[in-house]
Amino acid sequence: MNCEYWEEHLYLYRELNADEQAAVDHHAATCARCRALLEDVQQQHALTREAAREKPAVPSPVRLTEAIMGSITPARRKQSMIDNAWLRYGMAAASVLLIVMFLFERPWAHGQPEQRIVTARPPAEAHSPVMDTQAFLEATQQKRVTPERSRFAQYASCIQHDDCDNAAVRNFKTKMKL
Amino acid sequence: LTARSIYRIMFGLQNMPKPLTPEIIRQAARGDHHAFRTLVETHQAFAYAVAFRFTGHAGDAEDIVQEAFVRLWKHLHLYRPEVKLTTWLYRIIANLCLDLLKSRPERQRRSAVSIDNSHAVAAPGTPEQYVHQQELMGAVRAAADELTPVQRAVFVLRDLEELSVAEVSDILSMSAGNVKSNLYYARRKVGERLKTLYRTDKWPML
């Protein structure tokens, strides 16, 4: 067999199995040209290993770490907003609750708001330029009390206080980790 | 434990980063920034060395390392403990580097015209050994610049990173036969370059 056949085997000597290496050794023992090339390849391997002993170092490790951490932060934040199912469903539930509250409020059923304010004002002071704002607020508030709003207020207060015993709110708080 | 190995441990010259505990990787996969920072700090030197050997250019290597860790962060939830983290990083970096080398062939010659060894870690030894080492590294790098992207990838992973043929074929998604064939051409070219250097005794730095 000619030397061209062996050349690839010589360059890939380290990758050969024991039998193949034995075959190359056998040929190199009788062929000066291939023996010389095998020596070259082995020297080359030693030099490459020597060159690989030193590894390129990061010019500024701290700066590189900060650059990496900086480039992952915004992407992750965006993702976590989308991925947080509880936050998403919680906000959707809150929106629905507000719409329901608005519908139960039925502002049209109470007539004109101006009328309510006027009737809330005590008659004796109707002509006074100085309004009793306290009375006005109390009267307005009184007018706005409905069973639905009371229930909402109860829930809202319950969310803020740990000693609340409302089962629905407790369940909600546990899930939202409030 | 030789003096050299003690030195290498003290100055962080090990080729492979210490493997992280699976718990830290799990925490990072769950989105823990602190755990991911630990992962970056322990693996960025390794990642940079690989990227630099591929590209021969400090700026390109840093860009690739940054992009590699961003990809790792995005896909860390797919991490399987049976695959080494370094293997995964090798795969990401190799793909990024191959894309870069293939898209910009002029980059291949860049390190040949601006060899900058100033940031390389100095191995212990005499000044002469240091000069010799620098010349050798320059010669190997210049030889690597003449390779095709795939030949370079195979040469870097097998001969410089000293991975097995099976690992290289896994990282590059190539058959073992294809790896060996590229390795043959790569070694032949690098060998010619080194031979010229050693036969003529023309040392560029002396």
Coordinates of C-alpha atoms in Angstrom, one line a residue:
Chain A
M1 CA 0.0 0.0 0.0
N2 CA 1.3 3.5 -0.8
C3 CA 2.0 6.3 1.5
E4 CA -1.0 8.4 0.4
Y5 CA -3.2 5.6 1.8
W6 CA -1.5 5.9 5.2
E7 CA -1.4 9.7 5.5
E8 CA -4.9 10.1 6.9
H9 CA -4.3 7.3 9.4
L10 CA -1.1 9.0 10.5
Y11 CA -2.8 12.3 11.1
L12 CA -5.6 10.5 12.9
Y13 CA -3.3 8.2 14.9
R14 CA -4.8 9.2 18.2
E15 CA -8.3 8.4 17.0
L16 CA -7.4 4.9 15.8
N17 CA -8.3 1.8 17.8
A18 CA -5.5 -0.5 19.0
D19 CA -5.7 -2.8 15.9
E20 CA -5.5 0.2 13.5
Q21 CA -2.6 1.7 15.4
A22 CA -0.8 -1.6 15.2
A23 CA -1.3 -1.7 11.5
V24 CA 0.1 1.9 11.2
D25 CA 3.1 0.9 13.4
H26 CA 3.8 -2.1 11.3
H27 CA 3.8 0.0 8.1
A28 CA 5.9 2.8 9.7
A29 CA 8.5 0.2 10.8
T30 CA 9.2 -0.5 7.1
C31 CA 8.5 2.9 5.5
A32 CA 10.9 5.8 6.4
R33 CA 8.6 8.5 4.9
C34 CA 5.6 7.4 6.9
R35 CA 7.7 7.0 10.1
A36 CA 9.0 10.6 9.6
L37 CA 5.4 11.9 9.1
L38 CA 4.2 10.0 12.2
E39 CA 6.9 11.7 14.2
D40 CA 5.9 15.1 12.8
V41 CA 2.3 14.5 13.8
Q42 CA 3.3 13.5 17.3
Q43 CA 5.5 16.6 17.7
Q44 CA 2.7 18.7 16.3
H45 CA 0.4 17.2 18.8
A46 CA 2.8 18.0 21.7
L47 CA 3.1 21.6 20.4
T48 CA -0.6 22.0 20.1
R49 CA -1.1 20.7 23.6
E50 CA 1.5 23.1 24.9
A51 CA -0.2 26.0 23.1
A52 CA -3.6 24.9 24.6
R53 CA -2.1 24.8 28.1
E54 CA -2.7 28.6 28.3
K55 CA -6.2 29.6 27.9
P56 CA -7.4 33.1 26.8
A57 CA -8.6 35.1 29.7
V58 CA -11.5 37.4 29.9
P59 CA -10.1 41.0 29.7
S60 CA -12.6 42.2 32.4
P61 CA -14.6 39.4 34.1
V62 CA -16.7 41.8 36.3
R63 CA -17.7 43.9 33.3
L64 CA -18.6 40.7 31.3
T65 CA -20.7 39.3 34.2
E66 CA -22.6 42.6 34.6
A67 CA -23.2 42.8 30.8
I68 CA -24.6 39.2 30.9
M69 CA -26.8 39.9 33.9
G70 CA -27.9 43.2 32.4
S71 CA -29.0 41.5 29.2
I72 CA -31.1 38.8 30.8
T73 CA -32.9 41.1 33.3
P74 CA -35.4 43.0 31.0
A75 CA -36.3 39.9 29.0
R76 CA -37.0 37.9 32.1
R77 CA -39.1 40.6 33.7
K78 CA -41.3 40.9 30.6
Q79 CA -41.7 37.1 30.6
S80 CA -42.5 36.8 34.3
M81 CA -45.3 39.3 33.9
I82 CA -46.9 37.2 31.2
D83 CA -46.1 33.9 32.9
N84 CA -47.5 34.8 36.2
A85 CA -50.9 33.1 35.9
W86 CA -52.2 34.3 39.3
L87 CA -51.4 37.9 38.5
R88 CA -53.1 37.6 35.1
Y89 CA -56.3 35.9 36.4
G90 CA -56.3 38.1 39.5
M91 CA -56.4 41.2 37.4
A92 CA -59.0 39.8 35.1
A93 CA -61.2 38.9 38.1
A94 CA -60.8 42.3 39.5
S95 CA -61.9 43.9 36.2
V96 CA -65.0 41.7 36.1
L97 CA -65.7 42.5 39.7
L98 CA -65.6 46.2 39.0
I99 CA -67.9 45.9 35.9
V100 CA -70.4 43.8 38.0
M101 CA -70.2 46.4 40.8
F102 CA -70.9 49.2 38.3
L103 CA -73.9 47.3 36.9
F104 CA -75.4 46.6 40.3
E105 CA -74.9 50.2 41.2
R106 CA -77.6 51.1 38.5
P107 CA -77.0 54.9 38.6
W108 CA -80.0 55.4 36.3
A109 CA -82.3 53.9 38.9
H110 CA -81.7 56.7 41.3
G111 CA -82.7 59.5 39.0
Q112 CA -80.5 62.6 38.6
P113 CA -77.5 62.8 40.9
E114 CA -78.1 66.6 41.3
Q115 CA -81.5 65.9 42.9
R116 CA -80.0 63.5 45.4
I117 CA -77.4 66.1 46.5
V118 CA -80.1 68.8 46.8
T119 CA -82.4 66.5 48.9
A120 CA -79.5 65.5 51.0
R121 CA -78.9 69.0 52.1
P122 CA -80.8 70.0 55.3
P123 CA -83.7 72.3 54.4
A124 CA -82.9 74.9 57.0
E125 CA -79.6 75.7 55.5
A126 CA -80.7 75.5 51.9
H127 CA -80.2 79.2 51.4
S128 CA -77.0 79.5 53.2
P129 CA -73.9 80.2 51.0
V130 CA -71.8 78.0 53.4
M131 CA -72.5 74.4 52.8
D132 CA -72.4 71.8 55.6
T133 CA -69.9 69.6 53.8
Q134 CA -69.9 67.0 56.6
A135 CA -73.7 66.6 56.3
F136 CA -73.4 66.5 52.6
L137 CA -70.8 63.7 52.7
E138 CA -72.8 61.7 55.2
A139 CA -76.0 62.1 53.2
T140 CA -74.2 61.2 49.9
Q141 CA -72.6 58.2 51.5
Q142 CA -75.9 57.1 53.0
K143 CA -77.5 57.3 49.5
R144 CA -74.8 55.1 48.1
V145 CA -75.2 52.2 50.5
T146 CA -76.5 49.2 48.7
P147 CA -76.2 45.5 49.6
E148 CA -73.7 45.0 46.8
R149 CA -71.5 47.8 47.9
S150 CA -71.6 46.7 51.5
R151 CA -70.5 43.2 50.4
F152 CA -67.6 44.7 48.4
A153 CA -66.5 46.9 51.3
Q154 CA -66.6 43.9 53.6
Y155 CA -64.4 42.0 51.2
A156 CA -62.0 44.9 50.8
S157 CA -61.6 45.3 54.5
C158 CA -61.3 41.6 54.9
I159 CA -58.3 41.5 52.4
Q160 CA -56.6 44.1 54.5
H161 CA -57.1 42.4 57.9
D162 CA -55.5 39.1 58.8
D163 CA -58.1 38.2 61.4
C164 CA -61.0 38.2 58.8
D165 CA -63.0 34.9 58.8
N166 CA -64.6 35.2 55.4
A167 CA -63.9 31.8 53.6
A168 CA -64.0 33.2 50.1
V169 CA -61.5 36.0 50.9
R170 CA -59.3 33.7 52.9
N171 CA -59.1 31.3 49.9
F172 CA -58.3 34.3 47.6
K173 CA -55.6 35.6 50.0
T174 CA -53.9 32.2 50.2
K175 CA -53.8 31.8 46.4
M176 CA -52.5 35.3 45.9
K177 CA -50.1 34.9 48.8
L178 CA -51.3 38.1 50.4
Chain B
L1 CA -0.4 17.3 43.4
T2 CA 2.4 19.1 41.6
A3 CA 3.5 22.7 42.1
R4 CA 2.0 23.5 38.7
S5 CA -1.4 22.1 39.6
I6 CA -1.4 24.1 42.9
Y7 CA -0.5 27.2 40.9
R8 CA -3.2 26.5 38.4
I9 CA -5.8 25.9 41.1
M10 CA -4.7 29.1 43.0
F11 CA -4.9 31.3 39.9
G12 CA -8.0 29.7 38.4
L13 CA -6.2 28.2 35.4
Q14 CA -8.1 24.9 35.3
N15 CA -9.5 24.3 31.8
M16 CA -12.9 23.2 33.1
P17 CA -15.0 25.1 35.6
K18 CA -15.9 23.3 38.8
P19 CA -19.3 21.6 38.3
L20 CA -22.1 23.5 40.0
T21 CA -24.4 21.7 42.4
P22 CA -27.6 20.6 40.6
E23 CA -29.5 22.7 43.2
I24 CA -27.9 26.0 41.9
I25 CA -28.7 25.0 38.3
R26 CA -32.3 24.2 39.3
Q27 CA -32.6 27.5 41.2
A28 CA -31.3 29.4 38.1
A29 CA -33.7 27.5 35.9
R30 CA -36.5 28.7 38.1
G31 CA -35.5 32.3 37.4
D32 CA -33.3 32.9 40.4
H33 CA -30.9 35.7 39.3
H34 CA -28.6 35.1 42.2
A35 CA -28.1 31.5 41.3
F36 CA -27.7 32.4 37.6
R37 CA -25.0 34.9 38.5
T38 CA -23.1 32.2 40.3
L39 CA -23.4 30.1 37.2
V40 CA -22.1 32.9 35.0
E41 CA -19.2 33.7 37.3
T42 CA -18.1 30.1 37.4
H43 CA -18.5 29.4 33.7
Q44 CA -17.7 32.6 31.8
A45 CA -13.9 32.1 31.8
F46 CA -14.4 28.7 30.2
A47 CA -16.9 30.1 27.7
Y48 CA -14.7 33.0 26.8
A49 CA -11.7 30.7 26.2
V50 CA -13.7 28.5 23.8
A51 CA -15.2 31.5 22.0
F52 CA -11.8 33.2 21.7
R53 CA -10.2 30.0 20.3
F54 CA -13.0 29.9 17.7
T55 CA -13.0 33.5 16.7
G56 CA -9.4 34.7 17.5
H57 CA -10.9 38.0 18.5
A58 CA -11.6 39.4 21.9
G59 CA -14.6 41.5 21.0
D60 CA -16.3 38.8 19.1
A61 CA -15.6 36.3 21.9
E62 CA -17.2 38.6 24.5
D63 CA -20.2 39.2 22.2
I64 CA -20.6 35.4 21.8
V65 CA -20.2 34.6 25.5
Q66 CA -22.9 37.2 26.3
E67 CA -25.3 35.8 23.7
A68 CA -24.5 32.3 24.8
F69 CA -25.5 33.0 28.4
V70 CA -28.7 34.8 27.3
R71 CA -29.6 31.7 25.4
L72 CA -28.7 29.5 28.3
W73 CA -30.9 31.6 30.6
K74 CA -33.9 31.4 28.2
H75 CA -33.6 27.6 27.8
L76 CA -32.3 26.6 31.3
H77 CA -35.7 25.2 32.2
L78 CA -35.1 22.5 29.6
Y79 CA -31.9 21.5 31.4
R80 CA -31.4 17.8 32.0
P81 CA -28.9 16.8 34.7
E82 CA -27.6 13.9 32.6
V83 CA -26.1 16.4 30.1
K84 CA -23.1 18.3 31.4
L85 CA -23.6 22.0 31.6
T86 CA -20.2 22.5 29.8
T87 CA -21.4 20.3 27.0
W88 CA -24.4 22.4 26.6
L89 CA -22.4 25.6 26.6
Y90 CA -19.9 24.1 24.1
R91 CA -22.9 23.4 21.8
I92 CA -24.3 26.9 22.1
I93 CA -21.0 28.6 21.7
A94 CA -19.9 26.4 18.8
N95 CA -23.1 27.2 16.9
L96 CA -22.8 30.9 17.5
C97 CA -19.2 30.9 16.4
L98 CA -19.8 28.8 13.3
D99 CA -22.6 31.2 12.3
L100 CA -20.2 34.2 12.8
L101 CA -17.4 32.6 11.0
K102 CA -19.6 31.5 8.1
S103 CA -21.4 34.8 7.8
R104 CA -18.2 36.9 7.9
P105 CA -15.3 35.1 6.2
E106 CA -13.0 38.2 6.6
R107 CA -13.1 37.7 10.3
Q108 CA -11.1 34.6 9.9
R109 CA -8.1 36.6 9.1
R110 CA -8.6 39.2 11.8
S111 CA -6.7 37.6 14.6
A112 CA -3.8 37.0 12.1
V113 CA -3.3 40.8 11.6
S114 CA -3.9 41.8 15.2
I115 CA -2.5 39.2 17.5
D116 CA -3.2 40.5 20.9
N117 CA -1.8 38.2 23.6
S118 CA -1.8 40.8 26.3
H119 CA -4.8 39.4 28.0
A120 CA -3.8 35.8 27.9
V121 CA -3.1 34.2 31.3
A122 CA 0.6 33.9 31.8
A123 CA 1.6 30.3 32.6
P124 CA 4.2 29.9 35.3
G125 CA 7.8 29.7 34.1
T126 CA 10.8 31.8 33.0
P127 CA 10.4 34.8 30.7
E128 CA 11.9 32.6 27.9
Q129 CA 9.2 30.0 28.4
Y130 CA 6.7 32.7 28.4
V131 CA 8.0 34.1 25.0
H132 CA 8.1 30.6 23.6
Q133 CA 4.5 30.0 24.8
Q134 CA 3.3 33.2 23.2
E135 CA 4.9 32.4 19.9
L136 CA 3.5 29.0 19.9
M137 CA 0.0 30.3 20.7
G138 CA 0.4 32.9 18.0
A139 CA 1.5 30.2 15.5
V140 CA -1.4 27.9 16.4
R141 CA -3.9 30.7 16.2
A142 CA -2.5 31.9 12.8
A143 CA -2.7 28.4 11.5
A144 CA -6.3 28.1 12.8
D145 CA -7.2 31.3 10.9
E146 CA -6.5 29.5 7.7
L147 CA -8.9 26.7 8.4
T148 CA -12.5 26.6 7.2
P149 CA -15.1 27.2 9.9
V150 CA -15.9 23.6 10.4
Q151 CA -12.3 22.5 10.4
R152 CA -11.5 25.1 12.9
A153 CA -14.4 24.0 15.1
V154 CA -13.2 20.4 15.0
F155 CA -9.6 21.4 15.7
V156 CA -10.5 23.7 18.6
L157 CA -12.7 21.2 20.3
R158 CA -10.6 18.1 19.7
D159 CA -7.0 19.4 19.9
L160 CA -7.2 22.5 22.0
E161 CA -10.2 21.7 24.3
E162 CA -9.1 18.0 24.2
L163 CA -12.6 16.6 24.0
S164 CA -13.2 13.1 22.6
V165 CA -14.3 12.5 19.1
A166 CA -17.7 11.3 20.4
E167 CA -18.1 14.6 22.4
V168 CA -17.1 16.7 19.3
S169 CA -19.5 14.9 17.1
D170 CA -22.3 15.4 19.7
I171 CA -21.5 19.1 20.1
L172 CA -21.3 19.8 16.4
S173 CA -24.1 17.3 15.4
M174 CA -21.8 15.6 13.0
S175 CA -21.0 12.0 12.4
A176 CA -17.7 10.7 13.9
G177 CA -16.5 10.0 10.4
N178 CA -17.1 13.6 9.4
V179 CA -15.4 14.9 12.5
K180 CA -12.3 12.7 11.7
S181 CA -12.2 13.8 8.1
N182 CA -12.3 17.5 9.0
L183 CA -9.7 16.9 11.8
Y184 CA -7.4 15.3 9.2
Y185 CA -7.5 18.4 6.9
A186 CA -7.2 20.7 9.9
R187 CA -4.2 18.9 11.4
R188 CA -2.5 18.8 8.0
K189 CA -2.8 22.5 7.5
V190 CA -1.8 23.4 11.1
G191 CA 1.1 20.9 10.8
E192 CA 2.4 22.6 7.7
R193 CA 2.4 26.0 9.5
L194 CA 4.1 24.7 12.6
K195 CA 6.7 22.8 10.5
T196 CA 7.6 25.9 8.7
L197 CA 8.1 27.7 12.0
Y198 CA 10.3 25.0 13.5
R199 CA 12.3 24.0 10.5
T200 CA 13.3 27.6 9.6
D201 CA 13.9 28.6 13.2
K202 CA 12.5 32.0 12.3
W203 CA 10.8 33.0 15.5
P204 CA 8.7 36.0 15.0
M205 CA 9.4 37.5 18.5
L206 CA 13.1 36.9 18.7

